Coordinates of C-alpha atoms in Angstrom, one line a residue:
M89 CA 0.0 0.0 0.0
S90 CA 1.1 3.6 -0.3
F91 CA 2.7 5.9 2.4
N92 CA 3.7 4.2 5.6
P93 CA 4.1 6.2 8.8
V94 CA 7.6 6.9 10.1
T95 CA 6.6 8.5 13.4
P96 CA 6.6 5.8 16.2
V97 CA 3.2 5.5 18.0
P98 CA 3.4 6.5 21.7
Q99 CA 3.0 3.5 24.1
V100 CA 0.0 4.4 26.2
K101 CA -1.4 1.9 28.7
G102 CA -4.9 0.7 27.7
A103 CA -4.3 1.2 24.0
D104 CA -4.6 -2.0 21.9
L105 CA -2.3 -1.0 19.0
E106 CA -2.3 -4.5 17.5
N107 CA -6.0 -5.0 17.3
N108 CA -7.6 -1.5 17.1
K109 CA -6.0 0.8 14.6
L110 CA -8.0 3.9 15.9
D111 CA -6.0 3.4 19.2
S112 CA -2.8 4.6 17.4
F113 CA -4.5 7.9 16.7
R114 CA -5.9 8.1 20.2
S115 CA -2.5 7.4 21.7
F116 CA -1.1 10.5 19.9
V117 CA -4.0 12.6 21.1
A118 CA -3.5 11.3 24.7
S119 CA 0.2 12.1 24.5
I120 CA -0.4 15.6 23.1
V121 CA -2.9 16.5 25.8
A122 CA -0.6 14.9 28.5
E123 CA 2.2 17.4 27.3
F124 CA -0.2 20.3 27.6
S125 CA -1.8 19.3 30.9
G126 CA 0.9 17.4 32.8
I127 CA -1.6 14.6 33.4
S128 CA -0.5 11.0 32.4
A129 CA -1.5 9.9 28.9
D130 CA -2.8 6.6 30.4
N131 CA -5.5 8.5 32.3
I132 CA -6.3 10.8 29.3
L133 CA -6.9 7.8 26.9
A134 CA -9.8 6.6 29.0
I135 CA -11.7 9.9 28.7
L136 CA -11.3 10.6 25.0
E137 CA -14.7 10.9 23.1
V138 CA -16.0 11.0 19.6
P139 CA -17.4 14.6 18.9
R140 CA -21.2 14.7 18.5
N141 CA -20.8 16.8 15.4
P142 CA -18.4 15.1 12.9
E143 CA -17.4 18.4 11.4
H144 CA -15.7 19.3 14.7
G145 CA -13.2 16.5 14.3
D146 CA -12.6 12.8 15.0
I147 CA -11.4 12.7 18.6
A148 CA -12.4 15.1 21.4
I149 CA -11.7 15.7 25.0
A150 CA -13.8 17.7 27.5
V151 CA -11.2 19.9 29.3
P152 CA -13.2 20.0 32.6
R153 CA -12.8 16.2 32.9
L154 CA -9.1 16.8 33.4
R155 CA -9.9 18.7 36.7
I156 CA -7.2 21.4 36.3
Q157 CA -7.4 25.0 37.6
G158 CA -8.7 27.8 35.3
N159 CA -11.3 28.5 32.7
P160 CA -11.7 25.3 30.6
A161 CA -12.7 27.3 27.4
Q162 CA -9.6 29.5 27.8
I163 CA -7.3 26.6 28.5
A164 CA -8.6 24.8 25.4
Q165 CA -7.9 27.9 23.3
Q166 CA -4.3 28.2 24.7
W167 CA -3.6 24.5 23.9
V168 CA -4.8 25.0 20.3
E169 CA -2.1 27.6 19.9
K170 CA 0.6 25.2 21.3
F171 CA -0.4 22.4 19.0
S172 CA 1.7 21.3 16.0
P173 CA 0.4 18.7 13.5
N174 CA 2.1 15.4 12.8
E175 CA 1.6 12.4 10.4
Y176 CA -1.3 11.1 12.5
I177 CA -3.1 14.2 13.9
T178 CA -3.6 17.0 11.3
S179 CA -5.4 19.7 13.3
C180 CA -6.6 20.8 16.7
T181 CA -9.5 23.2 17.3
A182 CA -11.5 24.4 20.4
T183 CA -15.3 24.4 20.6
G184 CA -16.2 25.9 24.0
H185 CA -14.5 23.7 26.6
Y186 CA -13.9 20.9 24.1
L187 CA -10.6 20.2 22.4
N188 CA -11.2 18.6 19.0
F189 CA -8.6 16.7 16.9
K190 CA -8.8 15.7 13.2
I191 CA -6.9 12.6 12.2
N192 CA -5.1 11.7 8.9
K193 CA -7.9 9.7 7.2
L194 CA -5.8 8.4 4.4
L195 CA -3.2 7.1 6.9
L196 CA -6.0 5.4 8.8
A197 CA -7.3 3.9 5.5
N198 CA -3.7 2.6 4.8
I199 CA -3.2 1.1 8.2
L200 CA -6.7 -0.3 8.5
L201 CA -7.0 -2.0 5.0
D202 CA -3.6 -3.5 5.4
D203 CA -4.6 -4.9 8.9
I204 CA -7.9 -6.3 7.6
Y205 CA -6.2 -7.9 4.6
K206 CA -3.8 -9.7 7.0
R207 CA -6.4 -10.7 9.6
K208 CA -9.6 -11.2 7.6
E209 CA -12.1 -13.2 9.8
K210 CA -10.0 -12.3 12.9
Y211 CA -10.5 -8.5 12.3
G212 CA -12.3 -6.9 15.3
T213 CA -11.2 -9.6 17.8
N214 CA -8.7 -9.0 20.7
Q215 CA -7.0 -10.9 23.4
S216 CA -8.1 -8.9 26.4
G217 CA -9.6 -11.9 28.1
A218 CA -6.7 -14.3 27.4
G219 CA -6.4 -16.9 30.2
K220 CA -10.0 -16.3 31.5
K221 CA -12.8 -18.9 31.3
A222 CA -16.5 -18.2 30.9
L223 CA -19.3 -20.8 31.4
V224 CA -22.4 -19.7 29.6
E225 CA -25.7 -21.6 30.4
F226 CA -28.3 -20.8 27.8
S227 CA -31.3 -22.2 25.9
S228 CA -32.2 -24.8 28.6
P229 CA -35.6 -25.9 27.3
N230 CA -37.8 -28.3 29.3
I231 CA -37.8 -31.7 27.8
A232 CA -41.2 -32.7 26.3
K233 CA -42.3 -29.1 25.9
P234 CA -42.1 -27.2 22.7
F235 CA -39.2 -24.9 22.1
H236 CA -41.0 -21.6 22.4
A237 CA -40.2 -17.9 22.0
G238 CA -38.6 -17.6 25.5
H239 CA -36.2 -20.4 24.8
L240 CA -35.5 -18.8 21.4
R241 CA -34.4 -15.6 23.2
S242 CA -32.2 -17.4 25.7
T243 CA -30.7 -19.4 22.8
I244 CA -29.7 -16.6 20.5
I245 CA -28.8 -14.1 23.3
G246 CA -26.8 -16.8 25.0
N247 CA -25.0 -17.7 21.8
F248 CA -24.1 -14.0 21.4
V249 CA -22.7 -13.8 25.0
K250 CA -20.6 -16.8 24.2
N251 CA -19.4 -15.4 20.8
V252 CA -18.5 -12.0 22.4
H253 CA -16.4 -13.7 25.0
D254 CA -14.7 -15.7 22.3
A255 CA -14.0 -12.5 20.3
N256 CA -12.4 -10.9 23.3
G257 CA -10.0 -13.8 23.9
W258 CA -11.8 -15.8 26.6
E259 CA -12.1 -19.5 26.6
T260 CA -15.8 -20.3 26.6
I261 CA -18.0 -23.3 27.4
G262 CA -21.6 -23.3 26.1
L263 CA -23.8 -25.3 28.4
N264 CA -27.4 -26.4 27.8
Y265 CA -28.9 -27.1 31.2
L266 CA -32.1 -29.0 30.3
G267 CA -35.2 -29.0 32.4
D268 CA -35.2 -32.8 32.6
W269 CA -36.1 -33.6 36.3
G270 CA -38.9 -33.0 38.7
K271 CA -42.5 -34.0 39.4
Q272 CA -43.6 -33.0 35.8
Y273 CA -41.6 -36.1 34.5
G274 CA -43.6 -38.3 36.9
L275 CA -46.7 -36.7 35.4
L276 CA -45.4 -37.3 31.9
A277 CA -44.7 -41.0 32.6
V278 CA -48.2 -41.4 34.0
G279 CA -49.6 -39.7 30.9
F280 CA -47.5 -41.7 28.5
E281 CA -48.8 -44.9 30.0
K282 CA -52.3 -43.7 29.3
Y283 CA -51.9 -41.7 26.0
G284 CA -48.5 -42.6 24.6
S285 CA -47.7 -44.0 21.2
E286 CA -44.2 -45.5 20.5
E287 CA -44.6 -44.7 16.8
D288 CA -45.5 -41.0 17.4
L289 CA -42.7 -40.8 20.0
L290 CA -40.1 -41.8 17.4
N291 CA -41.6 -39.6 14.6
N292 CA -41.7 -36.3 16.6
P293 CA -40.8 -36.9 20.2
I294 CA -41.3 -33.3 21.5
K295 CA -44.6 -32.8 19.8
H296 CA -46.0 -36.1 21.0
L297 CA -44.7 -35.7 24.6
Y298 CA -46.2 -32.2 24.6
D299 CA -49.6 -33.5 23.5
V300 CA -49.4 -36.2 26.2
Y301 CA -48.4 -33.6 28.8
V302 CA -51.3 -31.4 27.9
K303 CA -53.8 -34.2 28.1
I304 CA -52.6 -35.6 31.4
N305 CA -52.6 -32.1 32.9
E306 CA -56.2 -31.7 32.0
D307 CA -56.9 -35.1 33.7
A308 CA -54.9 -34.0 36.8
D309 CA -57.0 -30.8 37.1
K310 CA -60.1 -33.0 37.5
N311 CA -58.5 -35.9 39.5
E312 CA -56.0 -35.1 42.3
T313 CA -54.9 -38.8 42.5
I314 CA -53.0 -38.3 39.2
N315 CA -50.7 -35.8 40.9
D316 CA -50.1 -38.2 43.7
Q317 CA -49.1 -40.9 41.1
A318 CA -46.8 -38.4 39.5
R319 CA -45.1 -37.5 42.8
A320 CA -44.7 -41.2 43.6
Y321 CA -43.2 -41.8 40.2
F322 CA -40.7 -39.0 40.6
K323 CA -39.7 -40.2 44.1
K324 CA -38.9 -43.6 42.4
M325 CA -36.7 -41.7 39.9
E326 CA -34.9 -39.9 42.7
E327 CA -34.3 -43.2 44.4
G328 CA -32.8 -44.7 41.3
D329 CA -35.6 -47.1 40.2
E330 CA -34.3 -48.6 36.9
A331 CA -37.7 -49.0 35.2
A332 CA -38.7 -45.4 36.0
L333 CA -35.3 -44.1 34.9
S334 CA -35.2 -46.1 31.6
L335 CA -38.4 -44.5 30.3
W336 CA -37.2 -41.0 31.4
K337 CA -33.9 -41.6 29.6
K338 CA -35.7 -42.5 26.4
F339 CA -37.7 -39.3 26.6
R340 CA -34.5 -37.3 27.3
N341 CA -32.4 -38.8 24.5
L342 CA -35.0 -38.5 21.8
S343 CA -35.7 -34.9 22.8
I344 CA -32.0 -33.9 22.7
E345 CA -31.7 -35.4 19.2
K346 CA -34.6 -33.3 18.0
Y347 CA -33.2 -30.2 19.7
K348 CA -29.9 -30.7 18.0
D349 CA -31.6 -30.4 14.6
T350 CA -33.2 -27.1 15.6
Y351 CA -29.8 -25.8 17.0
A352 CA -28.0 -26.8 13.8
R353 CA -30.6 -24.8 11.9
L354 CA -29.9 -21.8 14.1
N355 CA -26.2 -22.1 13.6
I356 CA -25.6 -23.0 17.3
N357 CA -23.4 -25.6 19.0
F358 CA -23.2 -26.5 22.6
D359 CA -20.1 -27.9 24.3
I360 CA -22.1 -29.7 27.0
Y361 CA -25.7 -31.0 27.2
S362 CA -26.4 -31.2 31.0
G363 CA -29.5 -30.9 33.0
E364 CA -31.0 -30.9 36.4
S365 CA -30.9 -34.7 36.4
Q366 CA -27.1 -34.6 36.0
V367 CA -26.5 -32.9 39.3
S368 CA -25.3 -35.6 41.6
N369 CA -27.1 -36.6 44.8
E370 CA -23.7 -36.2 46.5
S371 CA -23.5 -32.5 45.5
I372 CA -27.1 -31.9 46.6
N373 CA -26.5 -33.6 49.9
R374 CA -23.2 -31.7 50.5
A375 CA -25.0 -28.4 49.8
L376 CA -27.8 -29.4 52.3
E377 CA -25.1 -30.3 54.9
I378 CA -23.5 -26.8 54.5
L379 CA -26.9 -25.2 54.8
K380 CA -27.5 -27.1 58.0
E381 CA -24.0 -26.2 59.4
K382 CA -24.6 -22.6 58.7
K383 CA -28.1 -22.9 60.4
M384 CA -29.8 -21.5 57.3
L385 CA -32.5 -24.2 57.1
Q386 CA -35.9 -24.0 58.9
E387 CA -38.7 -26.6 58.9
S388 CA -42.1 -25.6 57.6
D389 CA -44.9 -28.1 57.3
G390 CA -42.4 -30.9 56.9
A391 CA -40.5 -29.0 54.1
L392 CA -37.1 -27.4 54.5
I393 CA -36.9 -23.6 53.7
I394 CA -34.5 -20.7 53.8
D395 CA -36.1 -17.5 55.0
L396 CA -34.6 -14.6 52.9
N397 CA -37.2 -12.0 53.9
Q398 CA -34.5 -9.9 55.6
Y399 CA -32.9 -9.4 52.2
K400 CA -36.3 -8.8 50.6
L401 CA -36.0 -12.1 48.7
D402 CA -39.0 -14.0 50.2
V403 CA -38.6 -17.7 51.2
A404 CA -36.8 -20.4 49.2
V405 CA -38.1 -24.0 49.6
V406 CA -35.1 -26.4 49.2
Q407 CA -36.7 -29.7 50.1
K408 CA -40.3 -30.9 49.9
K409 CA -41.9 -32.8 52.8
D410 CA -41.6 -36.0 50.8
G411 CA -37.8 -35.5 50.7
T412 CA -37.6 -34.7 47.0
T413 CA -35.5 -31.7 45.9
L414 CA -36.5 -28.6 44.0
Y415 CA -35.1 -26.5 41.2
I416 CA -33.1 -24.2 43.5
T417 CA -31.6 -27.1 45.4
R418 CA -30.3 -28.6 42.2
D419 CA -29.1 -25.1 41.1
I420 CA -27.0 -24.8 44.3
G421 CA -25.5 -28.3 43.7
A422 CA -24.9 -27.6 40.0
A423 CA -23.1 -24.3 40.7
I424 CA -20.7 -25.9 43.1
E425 CA -20.1 -28.9 40.8
R426 CA -19.4 -26.5 37.9
Y427 CA -16.9 -24.4 39.8
E428 CA -15.0 -27.5 41.0
K429 CA -14.9 -28.8 37.5
Y430 CA -14.2 -25.7 35.4
K431 CA -12.8 -23.1 37.8
F432 CA -14.6 -20.4 35.7
D433 CA -13.9 -16.7 35.9
A434 CA -17.5 -15.9 35.0
M435 CA -20.6 -18.0 34.8
Y436 CA -23.6 -16.5 33.0
Y437 CA -27.2 -17.7 33.5
L438 CA -29.3 -16.7 30.4
V439 CA -32.7 -16.7 31.9
A440 CA -35.8 -14.5 31.4
S441 CA -36.5 -11.6 33.7
Q442 CA -39.5 -13.6 35.2
Q443 CA -36.8 -15.6 37.0
D444 CA -35.0 -12.5 38.6
L445 CA -36.1 -13.5 42.1
H446 CA -35.0 -17.1 41.6
L447 CA -31.5 -16.1 40.5
K448 CA -31.2 -13.5 43.3
Q449 CA -32.2 -16.2 45.8
L450 CA -29.6 -18.6 44.4
F451 CA -26.8 -16.0 44.5
K452 CA -27.7 -14.9 48.1
I453 CA -27.8 -18.5 49.3
L454 CA -24.4 -19.2 47.8
E455 CA -23.1 -16.0 49.5
L456 CA -24.5 -17.0 52.9
M457 CA -23.0 -20.5 52.5
G458 CA -19.6 -18.7 52.3
I459 CA -18.9 -19.5 48.6
E460 CA -16.0 -17.2 47.7
W461 CA -16.6 -17.2 44.0
V462 CA -20.3 -16.2 44.0
G463 CA -19.4 -12.8 42.5
R464 CA -18.4 -14.6 39.3
C465 CA -22.1 -15.8 38.9
K466 CA -24.1 -13.4 36.7
H467 CA -27.7 -13.4 35.6
T468 CA -28.1 -12.0 32.0
N469 CA -31.8 -11.5 31.8
F470 CA -34.2 -10.6 29.0
G471 CA -37.8 -9.5 28.4
M472 CA -40.7 -11.4 26.9
V473 CA -42.1 -11.7 23.4
S474 CA -45.8 -11.3 22.5
G475 CA -47.5 -12.0 19.2
M476 CA -45.2 -14.8 18.3
S477 CA -47.9 -17.3 17.3
T478 CA -48.0 -18.7 13.9
R479 CA -50.5 -17.0 11.6
K480 CA -52.8 -20.0 11.8
G481 CA -53.1 -19.3 15.5
T482 CA -51.8 -22.8 16.6
A483 CA -49.3 -23.6 19.3
V484 CA -46.0 -21.7 19.2
F485 CA -43.4 -24.2 18.2
L486 CA -40.2 -22.6 17.0
D487 CA -40.0 -25.1 14.1
D488 CA -43.4 -23.7 12.9
I489 CA -42.1 -20.2 13.0
L490 CA -38.9 -21.1 11.2
E491 CA -40.9 -23.0 8.5
Q492 CA -43.2 -20.0 8.0
T493 CA -40.4 -17.5 7.7
K494 CA -38.6 -19.7 5.3
E495 CA -41.7 -20.1 3.1
S496 CA -42.3 -16.3 3.1
M497 CA -38.7 -15.6 2.2
H498 CA -38.9 -18.1 -0.6
E499 CA -41.9 -16.3 -2.1
V500 CA -40.0 -13.0 -1.9
M501 CA -37.0 -14.5 -3.6
K502 CA -39.0 -16.0 -6.5
Q503 CA -40.2 -12.5 -7.5
N504 CA -36.8 -11.8 -9.0
E505 CA -36.5 -14.7 -11.5
K506 CA -33.0 -13.8 -12.8
K507 CA -31.4 -13.7 -9.3
Y508 CA -33.4 -16.7 -8.1
S509 CA -32.1 -18.8 -11.0
Q510 CA -28.5 -18.1 -9.9
V511 CA -29.0 -19.2 -6.3
E512 CA -27.6 -22.7 -5.8
N513 CA -29.8 -23.9 -2.9
P514 CA -32.8 -21.6 -2.7
D515 CA -34.5 -23.6 0.0
K516 CA -31.5 -23.3 2.3
V517 CA -30.9 -19.6 1.4
A518 CA -34.6 -18.9 2.2
D519 CA -34.2 -20.6 5.5
I520 CA -31.1 -18.5 6.4
I521 CA -32.9 -15.3 5.4
G522 CA -35.9 -16.3 7.5
I523 CA -33.7 -17.1 10.5
S524 CA -31.9 -13.8 10.1
A525 CA -35.3 -12.0 10.1
V526 CA -36.4 -13.7 13.3
M527 CA -33.0 -13.1 15.1
I528 CA -32.5 -9.5 14.1
Q529 CA -36.0 -8.6 15.1
D530 CA -35.3 -10.2 18.5
M531 CA -31.9 -8.5 18.9
A532 CA -32.7 -5.0 17.6
A533 CA -33.7 -3.6 21.0
K534 CA -32.2 -3.8 24.5
R535 CA -32.7 -7.4 25.7
I536 CA -34.6 -6.4 28.9
R537 CA -37.4 -4.9 26.8
N538 CA -40.5 -6.9 26.0
Y539 CA -41.4 -6.7 22.3
A540 CA -44.2 -7.6 20.0
F541 CA -43.3 -10.0 17.2
N542 CA -44.1 -8.3 13.9
W543 CA -44.4 -10.7 10.9
N544 CA -44.9 -7.9 8.3
R545 CA -42.0 -5.7 9.4
M546 CA -39.7 -8.7 9.7
F547 CA -40.0 -9.8 6.1
S548 CA -39.0 -6.4 4.6
F549 CA -35.8 -6.2 2.6
E550 CA -35.9 -2.4 3.3
G551 CA -35.3 -0.8 6.6
D552 CA -33.5 -2.2 9.6
T553 CA -34.3 -5.9 9.2
G554 CA -32.3 -9.2 9.0
P555 CA -32.9 -9.6 5.3
Y556 CA -31.5 -6.0 4.7
L557 CA -28.3 -6.9 6.4
Q558 CA -28.0 -10.2 4.4
Y559 CA -28.7 -8.2 1.2
A560 CA -25.9 -5.7 2.0
H561 CA -23.5 -8.6 2.5
A562 CA -24.6 -10.4 -0.7
R563 CA -24.4 -7.2 -2.7
L564 CA -20.7 -6.8 -1.8
C565 CA -20.0 -10.4 -2.7
S566 CA -21.7 -9.8 -6.1
I567 CA -19.3 -6.9 -6.8
E568 CA -16.3 -9.1 -6.1
R569 CA -17.7 -11.8 -8.4
N570 CA -18.6 -9.5 -11.2
C571 CA -15.8 -7.0 -11.4
G572 CA -13.4 -9.2 -13.4
F573 CA -10.3 -8.7 -11.2
G574 CA -9.0 -9.7 -7.8
I575 CA -8.1 -7.9 -4.6
N576 CA -4.8 -5.8 -4.9
P577 CA -3.5 -5.2 -1.4
N578 CA -0.8 -2.9 -2.7
I579 CA -3.1 -0.4 -4.5
D580 CA -2.6 3.4 -3.8
I581 CA -5.1 4.2 -1.1
S582 CA -4.9 7.9 -1.7
L583 CA -7.3 7.2 -4.6
L584 CA -10.0 6.8 -2.0
S585 CA -10.3 10.6 -1.3
E586 CA -14.1 11.0 -1.7
K587 CA -16.1 11.8 1.5
S588 CA -18.3 8.7 1.2
A589 CA -15.2 6.5 0.9
L590 CA -13.6 8.1 4.0
D591 CA -16.9 7.8 5.9
L592 CA -17.0 4.1 5.1
I593 CA -13.4 3.5 6.2
D594 CA -14.2 5.4 9.4
M595 CA -17.2 3.1 10.1
V596 CA -15.2 0.0 9.4
A597 CA -12.4 1.2 11.8
Q598 CA -14.9 1.4 14.7
Y599 CA -15.8 -2.3 14.7
P600 CA -13.1 -3.3 17.2
D601 CA -14.5 -0.7 19.7
F602 CA -18.0 -2.3 19.4
V603 CA -16.6 -5.8 20.0
K604 CA -14.9 -4.7 23.1
G605 CA -17.9 -2.6 24.3
A606 CA -20.2 -5.5 23.8
L607 CA -18.3 -7.5 26.5
N608 CA -19.4 -4.9 29.1
T609 CA -23.0 -4.6 28.1
L610 CA -23.8 -8.1 26.6
E611 CA -26.4 -6.3 24.5
P612 CA -26.7 -7.8 21.0
C613 CA -28.5 -4.5 19.9
T614 CA -25.1 -2.7 20.0
I615 CA -23.8 -5.0 17.3
V616 CA -27.1 -4.9 15.3
T617 CA -27.0 -1.1 15.4
Y618 CA -23.4 -1.1 14.2
A619 CA -24.2 -3.6 11.4
M620 CA -27.1 -1.4 10.3
K621 CA -25.0 1.8 10.3
L622 CA -22.2 0.0 8.4
S623 CA -24.8 -1.3 5.8
H624 CA -26.3 2.2 5.4
T625 CA -22.8 3.7 4.9
I626 CA -22.0 1.0 2.3
S627 CA -25.2 1.8 0.5
V628 CA -24.4 5.5 0.3
A629 CA -20.9 4.8 -1.0
L630 CA -22.2 2.4 -3.7
E631 CA -24.5 5.1 -5.1
T632 CA -21.5 7.0 -6.6
L633 CA -18.3 5.0 -6.1
W634 CA -18.7 2.2 -8.6
V635 CA -16.3 -0.6 -9.2
V636 CA -17.9 -2.2 -12.2
G637 CA -18.1 0.5 -14.9
Q638 CA -15.3 2.6 -13.4
K639 CA -13.0 3.6 -16.3
E640 CA -9.9 4.3 -14.2
H641 CA -8.7 0.8 -13.3
K642 CA -6.6 1.8 -10.3
V643 CA -9.5 3.7 -8.8
A644 CA -11.7 0.6 -9.3
E645 CA -9.0 -1.6 -7.6
A646 CA -8.9 0.8 -4.6
R647 CA -12.6 0.8 -4.2
L648 CA -12.8 -3.0 -4.5
L649 CA -10.3 -3.3 -1.6
M650 CA -12.4 -0.9 0.4
Y651 CA -15.7 -2.8 -0.3
W652 CA -13.9 -6.1 0.3
A653 CA -12.8 -4.9 3.8
S654 CA -16.3 -3.6 4.4
R655 CA -17.7 -7.1 3.5
I656 CA -15.3 -8.8 5.8
T657 CA -16.3 -6.5 8.6
L658 CA -20.0 -6.8 8.1
G659 CA -19.6 -10.6 7.8
N660 CA -17.7 -10.7 11.1
A661 CA -20.4 -8.7 12.8
L662 CA -23.2 -11.0 11.5
K663 CA -21.2 -14.0 12.7
L664 CA -20.8 -12.4 16.1
L665 CA -24.6 -12.2 16.2
G666 CA -24.8 -15.9 15.3
L667 CA -25.9 -15.5 11.6
K668 CA -24.5 -17.1 8.5
P669 CA -23.6 -14.3 6.1
L670 CA -25.0 -15.1 2.6
E671 CA -23.0 -14.6 -0.6
R672 CA -26.1 -14.8 -3.0
M673 CA -29.8 -14.1 -2.4

C-alpha cells in the first residue's frame, strides 16, 4: 500500500495498537494532551470521546474532565495555539471547553485496510480476556415441551454472549442445562402410560410428549390422584428405580436429538448437554449439609426452607416434605459442581426476567454459604415476546415459526426470476434469510425490553431488518464476483479521497470498539446497530463509487479493496450475532 508512517506511535497503557487501529491515533491525542496538561497519557486515553458533530473532528476531550485549575474554554484555546500537527493528527481546534482533533484519514485507510487484509475473519477480535474462562448456560428448554419464544431468546442471546467472550479472547464453554427432572416427569410418565404411542414418539418426540403432557394435565385438574401418582413416580426416579429411569432416559435422549436439529438450523453448537438430572445426589447432599451447618434451614410443614425476607427475597423452599429436591436445590449443587470442574472466571445464566427472584435467591444463598466465587455468577436477563404465534393461531413451536419465515422468504426471492435462478440452494438460502429475520427482530432492541413480534416488518428487505443486512453482504459479494479482477492489497489508497469512501473507512475502523464494548453490556443490539449503520454507509458509497463500470482501473481496484474490507467487517459482525452471512440471495 502507499505511504507508511515513520513517526513511532506512543505507548499508552490501555491502547490496543495491535487489534484496534484507531488506538494509534488516540495514543497520539492522549500524549499531546498529556504534554499540555501534565496529566498522564494513560488517564487521558480513558476519557477521549467522539465529537457529537463530525465536522468538529474525529477525537475530542472535554477539558473539565481533566480537573485542572482555570477556565476550561480559555485553557482549550491556549492549547490549540501550542499544537503542532504530525503524520497522525492533522489539526486541533477548540469548541467551547472541548478540544477537537482531526486525524489523517488516508493514513487510517492505509493502516486499516492492510490490517484487515492480513487478519480477515479475525478482524475486530482481541486478546483482552486471554487466560480467562466463561461458562455460559443458555437455551435450557424443558424436555417434552415445545421450544418456544422464551427459549429462542435465551438461545440466541446466550450464543451472542458466548461469541462475544470468544471474540475478546476468553475460553468459553456453552452449556445447555435442560429442564429434565422434577414432578412433571412423573406426570409425563403417568400420561405416557395412558396416551403414549411409540410410533409417534419416534416420529416427533417433542410434539408427541407435549400432546401427552397437555392431556394428562387436563386429567390431573379433575382428578388429584394423578398428581399423587406423578409424585410417587418422581420419588422412584430420585431413588434410582431402573424401570422409572429407563423411560425417562428414552424421553430425554429422543428430545436432545430433536433439539440438535433445531440448534443446527440456528447455527448454534453446545459444548455440553447437561440438565437438572445430571446434578449428583452427592453434590445436593453436600449443599444441604453446608446449609445445616450454617443454620440456614428451617422446617415448615415438613419441608425445608431458607427465609430470605430480611434481604427482601422472600422464602426459598429447598426440600419438599416427601424428601424430593427442588429446582433451587439442584441449582446450588450444579453451581458448586461447575466451579469445581471448570474453575470459571465468570458463569452466565441466560434466563428470562421472570426468574429474577430465583437467581437473586440462588446467589444470596451461595453467598450466605460462604462461597467465595459467588461474585463470578451473573444473571443475564431478557424480556418477553408477545404475538409470536403462527399466523394460523396454533401452538407456538419454534419449528413452525422457522418454517413459516422460510416459506415467506422463498416467495419474496421468487419475485426476481433472474437472481433466483443463480441461487444454488434456494431452500437453504430462504431458511437462512428467515432465521436472520427472526433473530435481528429479536436482537434489535435492548434485551430487557418486552417486544411484540411483527411478521410484516420482519420480512421487509428495506429498513432495519435481518434480510436487509444479508442483502448488504450479498451485494458486496456480487461486486467481487462480477468486477473481473482480484483484490490488490498494494493499491494506492490515496485514490479513496471521496467523502463517502472516508466515511465508510471510518465506520469499518470502529468495529473493534464495538466488539470490546459488547463485552461490558452483553447487548446484541449494539452490534445490530453497528451492522445497520455500516450497511447504510456501504449503500451511500455504492451510489456514486462504482467498481464495475469505473473507467480508471486503479480507482476501481482501490474501491474494490475498500468494499472487500467492508464485506469482511459486516460478515464478522453477522457471525458475532450468530448469523451465517450469505453470498447470494
